[in-house]
DNA sequence: GAAATAGTGTCTCTCAGACAGTATCGA
DNA sequence: TCGATACTGTCTGAGAGACACTATTTC
């Protein structure tokens, strides 16, 4: 590239460089199999937008939100801008990270259009405004399971797979679970979130608590929530029994196979 | 994007979409502090190319190899092609993965030119041909330490930092150490490679062996190398004592903080 | 014999995972 | 009282990390 790039004009250029955003959230639904106070059912969902039925490319198909980047913004800023435009969410409320860039001949019949894909995680509660606004519109949350069974526009099925896999990895290896939880949460809520994103993750609830709170290697990932007077805080909103509240710290332990 | 992309023509397009490749290798040098047979000194190196002194952008600066992608290849294929062109390495001999895409206004004075960056890992022995070819040319291996102290072209200092961090993560969490080792290696060699890439990783050699070979969670990452008759293989090329040879399997244990 | 590495053995403290059992509170 | 969750306790086998020790080969 060192030399070629000075003579760039002889190269054709892409017809645009959009960002697409794979936004995940977890929705809660009261359990239907019991009338007692109980942990709600959680579902991992992904935001899709229905394309214009009059479009010449994938009309009426569902696709990730996104849009073209410009010369005057960083590629990250473009993704944040698109996210804001589609969901009215401020970037501080959302965890957004670049996944990777996709291009293969023919991925977009409209021409040479790669896409820089981001994944975003957001708490259901922050989406409430958006949902009210656009309830009848062309934007909807689908369960990931359902979305994977649909035929999405472009190569978005492949992208969804990759994004899900990345989120599952990150869920187990970092503290991004906090993006799906209130600032203070119970251990059962945390465990439910993890299991919702990574169904294969199974843990004994009582050992889970001990491990996370008192184990040498993990100590400090979460801490007990306290009020202004230093007293421990409790919640009984998701169970009949009051449960200790915890919050995440910034500490993430190093992981190694060696 | 769903609707906008049908009207793409009103958007300006990037002036090109190159890939850049951050290629790492580990070079070995016999130790100078001893005359006995001993483990060689290892250094993590990165391949840089000196830009044309007559270029109008960063003339004479050192930069990652790379080049413009075309409409008719996947973005991964472009990276592999560039790697091959610059190093005469076949893609099978190299581990190459996409890092991420960079763009910020002004990153390339030549216009709106984002870059899709890949990192690559290759065994020193595979590079020997390349080194003979281009010894006096504008391509050189620099120690990562040295490269980080240089002023590189474009935003390549930032990219190098990100790439190094990614490689360090992957070194500890996956079996990419195998890219820097012969197919069969001793435990001391493996440990040396890990320490070279991640200097903060320190392990007791004798516990390291036990852990990796016999521990439940790690069993199966490496296996004892055997010859055609099923006999264990030994090497004494890096020490006076003969040492058991091992090889990596495809197994990588799952990692989680929970 | 000294240097350099390979590999074994041992000891202690910690931990993972299984499971039993008690507590709390609402319907 | 039953249902659902919270939390504590106990037990066992496995593991991590420190360190001493022996073996092997070359200079």
XYZ file of C-alpha atoms (C1' of nucleotides) in Angstrom:
570
model
C 0.000 0.000 0.000
C 2.880 2.291 0.737
C 3.420 3.035 -2.885
C 0.112 2.147 -4.470
C -1.893 4.494 -2.341
C -0.242 7.504 -3.896
C -1.757 6.435 -7.170
C -5.154 5.608 -5.732
C -7.092 7.247 -8.520
C -6.569 4.294 -10.763
C -8.610 2.209 -8.345
C -12.345 2.076 -8.331
C -13.858 3.070 -5.029
C -16.682 1.544 -3.043
C -20.136 2.943 -3.662
C -20.494 3.829 -0.013
C -19.494 2.638 3.424
C -22.459 2.153 5.717
C -22.504 0.967 9.284
C -25.069 -1.562 10.428
C -26.021 -2.034 14.024
C -27.017 -5.282 15.612
C -28.798 -4.122 18.743
C -29.596 -6.647 21.424
C -31.816 -6.224 24.403
C -33.448 -8.500 26.933
C -37.148 -8.198 27.498
C -38.918 -9.386 30.628
C -42.317 -10.985 30.811
C -44.064 -12.085 33.991
C -44.114 -15.821 34.267
C -47.347 -17.399 33.240
C -46.860 -20.706 34.993
C -47.262 -19.277 38.466
C -49.237 -16.641 40.237
C -46.679 -16.085 42.955
C -44.062 -13.408 42.789
C -41.307 -14.971 40.714
C -38.372 -14.185 38.473
C -39.737 -13.064 35.125
C -39.086 -14.877 31.878
C -36.296 -13.256 29.923
C -35.858 -13.238 26.160
C -32.899 -12.051 24.132
C -34.137 -9.832 21.351
C -32.655 -8.063 18.387
C -33.842 -4.917 16.672
C -34.775 -5.200 13.000
C -36.162 -2.686 10.560
C -38.369 -3.510 7.636
C -37.076 -2.218 4.351
C -39.119 -0.061 2.057
C -41.477 -2.276 0.011
C -40.593 -0.157 -2.985
C -36.853 -0.633 -2.638
C -35.133 -2.380 -5.514
C -32.988 -4.331 -3.066
C -34.654 -6.681 -0.614
C -38.002 -4.876 -0.582
C -39.997 -5.621 2.531
C -37.217 -7.709 4.052
C -36.111 -7.188 7.616
C -32.604 -5.855 8.177
C -30.386 -4.274 10.793
C -30.676 -0.546 11.211
C -27.784 1.419 9.813
C -26.783 4.025 7.322
C -24.017 5.529 5.289
C -20.987 7.053 6.897
C -19.557 10.370 5.837
C -16.091 11.749 5.383
C -16.467 14.079 8.342
C -17.013 11.635 11.166
C -15.155 8.697 12.597
C -16.616 5.344 11.776
C -17.494 4.856 15.430
C -19.299 8.207 15.470
C -21.287 7.153 12.445
C -22.484 4.029 14.208
C -23.461 6.058 17.258
C -25.270 8.562 15.102
C -27.205 5.852 13.321
C -28.095 4.261 16.596
C -29.367 7.567 17.904
C -31.369 8.247 14.769
C -33.037 4.862 14.799
C -33.695 4.475 18.487
C -33.437 7.953 20.008
C -30.980 6.472 22.477
C -28.085 8.539 23.719
C -24.736 6.805 23.248
C -24.081 6.891 27.010
C -27.065 4.637 27.567
C -25.784 2.018 25.187
C -22.811 -0.253 25.000
C -21.662 -0.254 21.387
C -18.624 -1.927 19.892
C -17.404 -2.682 16.435
C -17.877 -6.283 15.366
C -16.123 -6.366 12.006
C -16.399 -5.327 8.382
C -18.115 -7.463 5.778
C -17.752 -7.473 2.063
C -18.247 -10.139 -0.535
C -19.113 -9.617 -4.199
C -22.873 -9.450 -4.535
C -23.666 -8.977 -0.866
C -25.517 -5.818 -1.899
C -27.059 -5.877 -5.384
C -26.797 -2.092 -5.360
C -23.093 -2.153 -5.949
C -19.815 -2.266 -4.132
C -21.042 -1.664 -0.625
C -19.175 -3.177 2.291
C -20.595 -2.698 5.770
C -18.948 -1.987 9.087
C -21.037 -3.814 11.655
C -21.420 -2.835 15.286
C -23.189 -4.667 18.024
C -24.983 -2.790 20.748
C -26.451 -3.826 24.055
C -29.145 -1.889 25.831
C -31.358 -2.298 28.828
C -34.993 -2.845 28.057
C -35.989 0.073 30.257
C -34.087 2.505 28.067
C -35.948 1.332 25.015
C -39.378 2.105 26.409
C -39.487 5.578 24.885
C -38.520 4.218 21.528
C -41.145 1.550 21.631
C -43.878 4.078 22.380
C -42.784 6.234 19.471
C -42.572 3.603 16.832
C -44.955 0.987 17.947
C -46.789 0.760 14.684
C -43.751 1.556 12.578
C -41.354 -0.598 10.631
C -39.006 -1.254 13.549
C -39.520 -4.228 15.817
C -37.771 -6.401 18.334
C -37.569 -10.054 17.392
C -36.381 -12.824 19.596
C -32.980 -13.888 18.380
C -34.284 -17.355 17.819
C -37.037 -16.054 15.562
C -34.716 -13.693 13.698
C -32.307 -16.505 12.947
C -35.144 -18.422 11.352
C -36.156 -15.541 9.105
C -34.626 -14.680 5.776
C -33.019 -11.328 6.402
C -31.811 -8.803 3.857
C -28.263 -8.863 2.496
C -25.916 -11.099 4.483
C -27.579 -10.187 7.715
C -28.251 -13.786 8.707
C -24.530 -14.433 8.729
C -23.879 -11.193 10.571
C -26.469 -12.025 13.193
C -24.793 -15.349 13.822
C -21.395 -13.728 14.227
C -22.766 -10.991 16.450
C -24.569 -13.436 18.679
C -21.453 -15.508 19.050
C -19.420 -12.446 19.963
C -21.983 -11.327 22.511
C -22.043 -14.788 24.044
C -18.268 -14.775 24.369
C -18.254 -11.322 25.886
C -21.060 -12.235 28.245
C -18.948 -14.969 29.777
C -15.616 -13.184 29.672
C -16.448 -9.611 30.617
C -18.996 -7.802 32.723
C -21.251 -6.723 29.869
C -24.086 -8.447 31.692
C -24.430 -5.100 33.393
C -25.816 -3.631 30.187
C -28.875 -5.820 30.585
C -29.351 -5.228 34.303
C -30.301 -2.312 36.488
C -27.390 -0.742 38.297
C -28.178 -2.846 41.353
C -29.386 -6.384 40.952
C -29.724 -9.684 42.734
C -27.570 -12.685 42.034
C -30.549 -14.567 40.658
C -31.215 -11.806 38.173
C -27.611 -11.851 37.056
C -27.647 -15.592 36.633
C -30.861 -15.412 34.633
C -29.345 -12.859 32.278
C -26.300 -14.996 31.673
C -28.425 -18.051 31.017
C -30.636 -16.098 28.654
C -27.737 -14.998 26.495
C -25.788 -18.258 26.788
C -28.289 -21.082 27.226
C -25.525 -23.635 27.627
C -24.319 -21.867 30.754
C -25.763 -23.680 33.725
C -24.826 -22.981 37.301
C -26.092 -23.989 40.681
C -27.530 -20.817 42.107
C -26.070 -21.267 45.563
C -22.566 -22.105 44.395
C -22.768 -19.266 41.873
C -23.158 -16.770 44.680
C -20.333 -18.136 46.766
C -17.961 -18.312 43.830
C -18.587 -14.823 42.591
C -18.463 -13.106 45.927
C -15.773 -14.871 47.864
C -13.492 -16.680 45.465
C -9.986 -15.320 45.261
C -9.801 -14.967 41.475
C -13.244 -13.437 41.158
C -13.431 -11.267 44.223
C -14.182 -7.694 43.201
C -16.161 -8.300 40.031
C -19.294 -7.378 41.904
C -19.764 -5.743 45.267
C -22.601 -5.525 47.743
C -24.776 -2.494 47.164
C -25.004 -0.174 50.133
C -27.051 2.921 50.840
C -25.755 6.309 51.955
C -25.258 5.034 55.501
C -23.256 2.015 54.408
C -26.083 -0.406 55.078
C -26.598 -3.330 52.746
C -29.501 -2.983 50.379
C -32.148 -5.564 49.707
C -34.860 -6.085 47.168
C -37.874 -8.307 47.072
C -39.295 -7.175 43.771
C -38.529 -10.440 42.041
C -39.199 -12.849 44.846
C -41.039 -13.253 48.075
C -37.789 -13.358 49.958
C -35.669 -10.267 50.231
C -32.431 -10.655 48.344
C -29.144 -8.803 48.671
C -28.425 -6.284 45.960
C -25.079 -6.172 44.180
C -23.479 -3.936 41.608
C -20.677 -4.422 39.113
C -17.344 -2.808 39.668
C -14.923 -2.018 36.869
C -12.785 -5.015 37.685
C -12.645 -7.835 35.191
C -10.297 -10.694 36.033
C -7.783 -11.848 33.457
C -8.598 -15.120 31.762
C -6.122 -17.603 30.429
C -6.033 -21.190 29.311
C -2.503 -21.598 30.672
C -29.986 2.146 6.066
C -33.011 0.219 4.961
C -34.477 3.098 3.088
C -31.497 5.393 2.588
C -29.445 2.836 0.780
C -31.850 2.817 -2.103
C -30.925 6.421 -2.685
C -27.235 5.980 -2.147
C -26.181 8.119 -5.032
C -26.713 11.265 -3.054
C -23.954 10.154 -0.696
C -20.302 10.722 -1.345
C -18.285 7.555 -1.353
C -14.924 6.743 0.186
C -11.912 7.249 -2.049
C -10.929 3.639 -1.595
C -11.022 0.843 0.949
C -7.589 -0.633 1.598
C -6.655 -3.393 3.963
C -3.582 -3.067 6.148
C -1.833 -6.024 7.682
C -0.101 -6.046 11.005
C 2.114 -9.094 10.721
C 3.810 -10.429 13.832
C 6.515 -12.984 14.077
C 8.931 -14.147 16.741
C 12.613 -14.263 15.924
C 15.126 -16.375 17.799
C 18.666 -15.434 18.677
C 21.177 -17.619 20.493
C 21.777 -16.368 23.997
C 24.906 -14.325 24.421
C 25.213 -14.666 28.155
C 26.156 -18.318 28.051
C 28.153 -20.701 25.959
C 26.143 -23.735 26.955
C 23.255 -25.064 24.974
C 20.329 -22.960 26.141
C 16.890 -21.681 25.184
C 17.351 -18.892 22.652
C 16.274 -15.316 23.257
C 12.957 -14.569 21.584
C 11.741 -11.236 20.287
C 8.295 -10.291 19.060
C 8.612 -8.457 15.766
C 6.321 -6.681 13.390
C 6.689 -6.193 9.656
C 6.855 -2.627 8.385
C 7.342 -1.202 4.929
C 8.986 2.082 4.136
C 6.854 4.375 2.041
C 8.061 5.892 -1.169
C 10.207 8.954 -0.394
C 8.454 10.712 -3.235
C 4.957 10.071 -1.894
C 2.933 13.115 -0.993
C 1.643 11.356 2.113
C 4.091 10.309 4.794
C 7.092 10.027 2.456
C 9.769 7.795 3.882
C 7.685 6.829 6.913
C 7.297 3.235 7.953
C 3.843 1.721 7.670
C 2.030 -1.591 7.652
C 1.884 -3.412 4.342
C -1.474 -3.324 2.650
C -3.321 -2.214 -0.422
C -6.635 -1.358 -1.944
C -9.468 -3.837 -2.107
C -11.532 -4.385 -5.197
C -15.167 -5.001 -5.906
C -14.521 -8.542 -7.030
C -13.050 -10.066 -3.901
C -14.138 -10.462 -0.335
C -12.441 -8.184 2.100
C -10.753 -11.202 3.690
C -9.471 -12.306 0.301
C -8.022 -8.865 -0.252
C -6.058 -9.080 2.968
C -4.770 -12.510 2.031
C -3.807 -11.288 -1.408
C -1.900 -8.331 0.005
C -0.150 -10.561 2.478
C 0.899 -12.863 -0.320
C 2.091 -10.029 -2.506
C 4.175 -8.466 0.232
C 5.642 -11.558 1.809
C 5.245 -14.345 -0.770
C 3.579 -16.344 1.972
C 0.762 -18.703 1.168
C -2.334 -18.069 3.283
C -2.185 -21.591 4.692
C 1.128 -20.808 6.343
C -0.260 -17.778 8.116
C -2.889 -17.137 10.729
C -4.753 -14.024 9.648
C -7.789 -12.418 11.255
C -9.598 -9.156 10.930
C -8.863 -6.709 13.723
C -11.245 -3.864 12.954
C -11.873 -0.935 10.619
C -10.459 2.518 11.252
C -11.581 5.838 9.992
C -11.278 9.332 11.366
C -11.264 12.568 9.384
C -7.733 13.349 8.337
C -6.267 9.921 9.069
C -5.124 9.862 5.450
C -4.338 13.267 3.915
C -5.091 11.709 0.551
C -8.825 11.765 1.136
C -11.602 9.698 2.621
C -9.762 6.442 3.056
C -10.750 4.122 5.879
C -8.729 0.979 6.408
C -9.723 -2.548 7.315
C -6.925 -3.868 9.461
C -5.926 -7.498 9.830
C -3.386 -9.017 12.118
C -1.331 -11.984 11.045
C 0.929 -14.368 12.871
C 3.636 -16.360 11.201
C 6.459 -18.615 12.223
C 9.901 -17.184 11.703
C 10.944 -20.184 9.624
C 8.299 -19.426 7.010
C 9.634 -15.934 6.578
C 13.144 -17.000 5.681
C 12.469 -16.972 1.962
C 11.021 -13.536 2.141
C 13.960 -12.180 4.074
C 16.419 -13.455 1.499
C 14.446 -11.857 -1.305
C 14.049 -8.430 0.160
C 16.966 -8.068 2.457
C 18.060 -4.738 1.108
C 14.563 -3.587 0.254
C 12.099 -1.353 1.987
C 10.545 -4.095 4.116
C 11.903 -4.904 7.553
C 11.039 -6.579 10.794
C 11.144 -4.298 13.818
C 10.835 -5.378 17.375
C 7.414 -4.334 18.597
C 9.031 -2.255 21.275
C 11.049 -0.345 18.713
C 8.102 0.093 16.363
C 5.995 1.541 19.147
C 8.656 4.164 19.731
C 8.789 5.184 16.087
C 6.498 7.647 14.412
C 4.614 5.555 11.916
C 2.570 6.699 8.941
C -1.142 7.458 9.238
C -2.700 6.209 12.488
C -0.527 3.133 12.480
C 0.819 3.757 15.978
C -2.688 3.478 17.338
C -3.381 0.433 15.208
C -0.215 -1.257 16.376
C -1.247 -0.749 19.986
C -4.679 -2.237 19.351
C -3.274 -5.145 17.382
C -0.724 -5.953 20.042
C -3.376 -5.908 22.714
C -5.559 -8.229 20.676
C -2.714 -10.623 20.055
C -1.865 -10.652 23.743
C -5.458 -11.477 24.634
C -5.614 -14.215 22.045
C -2.281 -15.605 23.150
C -3.636 -16.239 26.624
C -7.130 -17.304 25.657
C -6.611 -19.436 22.578
C -3.929 -21.704 21.191
C -2.481 -19.215 18.705
C 0.872 -19.805 20.359
C 1.106 -22.619 17.853
C 1.597 -20.083 15.073
C 4.928 -19.160 16.587
C 6.102 -22.684 17.318
C 7.111 -25.696 15.276
C 4.441 -28.369 15.115
C 6.138 -30.195 17.960
C 7.691 -28.277 20.788
C 8.808 -28.558 24.374
C 6.971 -27.046 27.288
C 9.819 -24.627 27.899
C 9.583 -23.365 24.348
C 5.857 -22.843 24.699
C 6.290 -20.979 27.938
C 8.955 -18.783 26.384
C 6.671 -17.859 23.505
C 3.874 -16.900 25.857
C 6.207 -14.793 27.961
C 7.586 -13.109 24.873
C 4.186 -11.984 23.671
C 2.801 -11.245 27.131
C 5.691 -10.191 29.358
C 3.433 -9.939 32.394
C 2.688 -13.643 32.179
C 4.936 -15.421 34.607
C 4.681 -19.065 35.459
C 6.719 -21.581 37.336
C 8.018 -23.928 34.694
C 7.394 -27.108 36.649
C 3.861 -26.203 37.705
C 3.155 -25.001 34.174
C 3.796 -28.457 32.838
C 1.660 -30.238 35.385
C -1.229 -27.852 34.978
C -1.332 -27.991 31.225
C -0.995 -31.714 30.892
C -2.969 -33.157 33.757
C -5.471 -30.596 34.968
C -9.101 -31.429 34.302
C -10.088 -28.134 32.654
C -6.977 -27.964 30.493
C -6.461 -31.579 29.613
C -6.423 -31.941 25.861
C -5.069 -28.541 24.855
C -1.767 -30.184 24.063
C -0.835 -33.805 23.702
C 2.381 -35.745 23.833
C 4.003 -36.094 20.427
C 4.525 -39.667 19.334
C 6.261 -41.240 16.370
C 4.788 -43.749 13.942
C 5.232 -46.549 16.483
C 3.453 -44.648 19.244
C 6.671 -43.915 21.122
C 7.037 -40.580 22.841
C 9.324 -38.138 21.110
C 12.105 -36.153 22.684
C 14.282 -33.252 21.714
C 17.476 -31.858 23.123
C 18.028 -29.125 20.592
C 17.363 -26.372 23.079
C 18.878 -27.854 26.176
C 21.419 -30.314 27.403
C 18.653 -32.475 28.778
C 16.245 -34.269 26.492
C 12.737 -32.872 26.788
C 9.381 -34.372 25.855
C 7.794 -32.993 22.722
C 4.170 -31.907 22.627
C 1.776 -30.668 19.998
C -1.391 -28.615 20.091
C -4.739 -30.234 19.494
C -7.773 -28.332 18.255
C -9.288 -28.194 21.707
C -9.580 -24.819 23.395
C -11.304 -24.809 26.768
C -14.123 -22.360 27.384
C -13.244 -19.417 29.599
C -15.578 -17.556 31.876
C -15.399 -15.148 34.749
C -18.487 -16.676 36.349
C 32.317 -29.367 38.579
C 29.395 -25.679 36.949
C 25.715 -24.365 33.872
C 21.272 -24.993 32.016
C 17.257 -27.267 31.615
C 13.796 -31.349 32.516
C 11.074 -33.470 35.389
C 9.217 -35.431 40.094
C 7.609 -35.081 44.614
C 5.427 -32.822 48.467
C 2.817 -29.696 51.103
C -0.789 -26.234 52.109
C -4.500 -23.503 51.166
C -8.226 -22.788 48.094
C -11.863 -24.004 45.264
C -15.651 -26.374 42.500
C -19.581 -28.742 42.582
C -23.066 -31.567 44.874
C -26.544 -31.437 48.011
C -29.092 -30.754 52.431
C -31.335 -27.707 55.080
C -33.340 -23.312 56.919
C -35.522 -18.743 56.189
C -38.748 -15.539 54.250
C -42.853 -13.982 52.441
C -47.099 -13.813 49.445
C -51.182 -15.966 47.830
C -49.865 -24.356 54.000
C -47.778 -24.314 49.587
C -44.886 -22.190 46.216
C -40.917 -19.723 44.979
C -36.730 -17.844 45.981
C -32.618 -16.601 49.220
C -29.036 -18.107 51.610
C -25.948 -21.013 54.672
C -23.572 -25.120 55.726
C -21.051 -29.329 54.798
C -18.347 -32.567 52.392
C -15.118 -34.434 48.902
C -12.014 -34.507 45.318
C -9.284 -31.518 42.449
C -6.191 -27.890 41.753
C -2.847 -23.848 42.282
C 1.337 -22.358 43.619
C 5.624 -22.678 46.331
C 9.646 -25.057 46.664
C 12.983 -28.842 47.273
C 15.117 -32.250 44.899
C 17.170 -35.372 41.290
C 18.584 -36.274 36.524
C 20.896 -35.327 32.288
C 24.059 -33.452 29.264
C 27.609 -30.029 27.684
C 31.270 -26.962 28.388
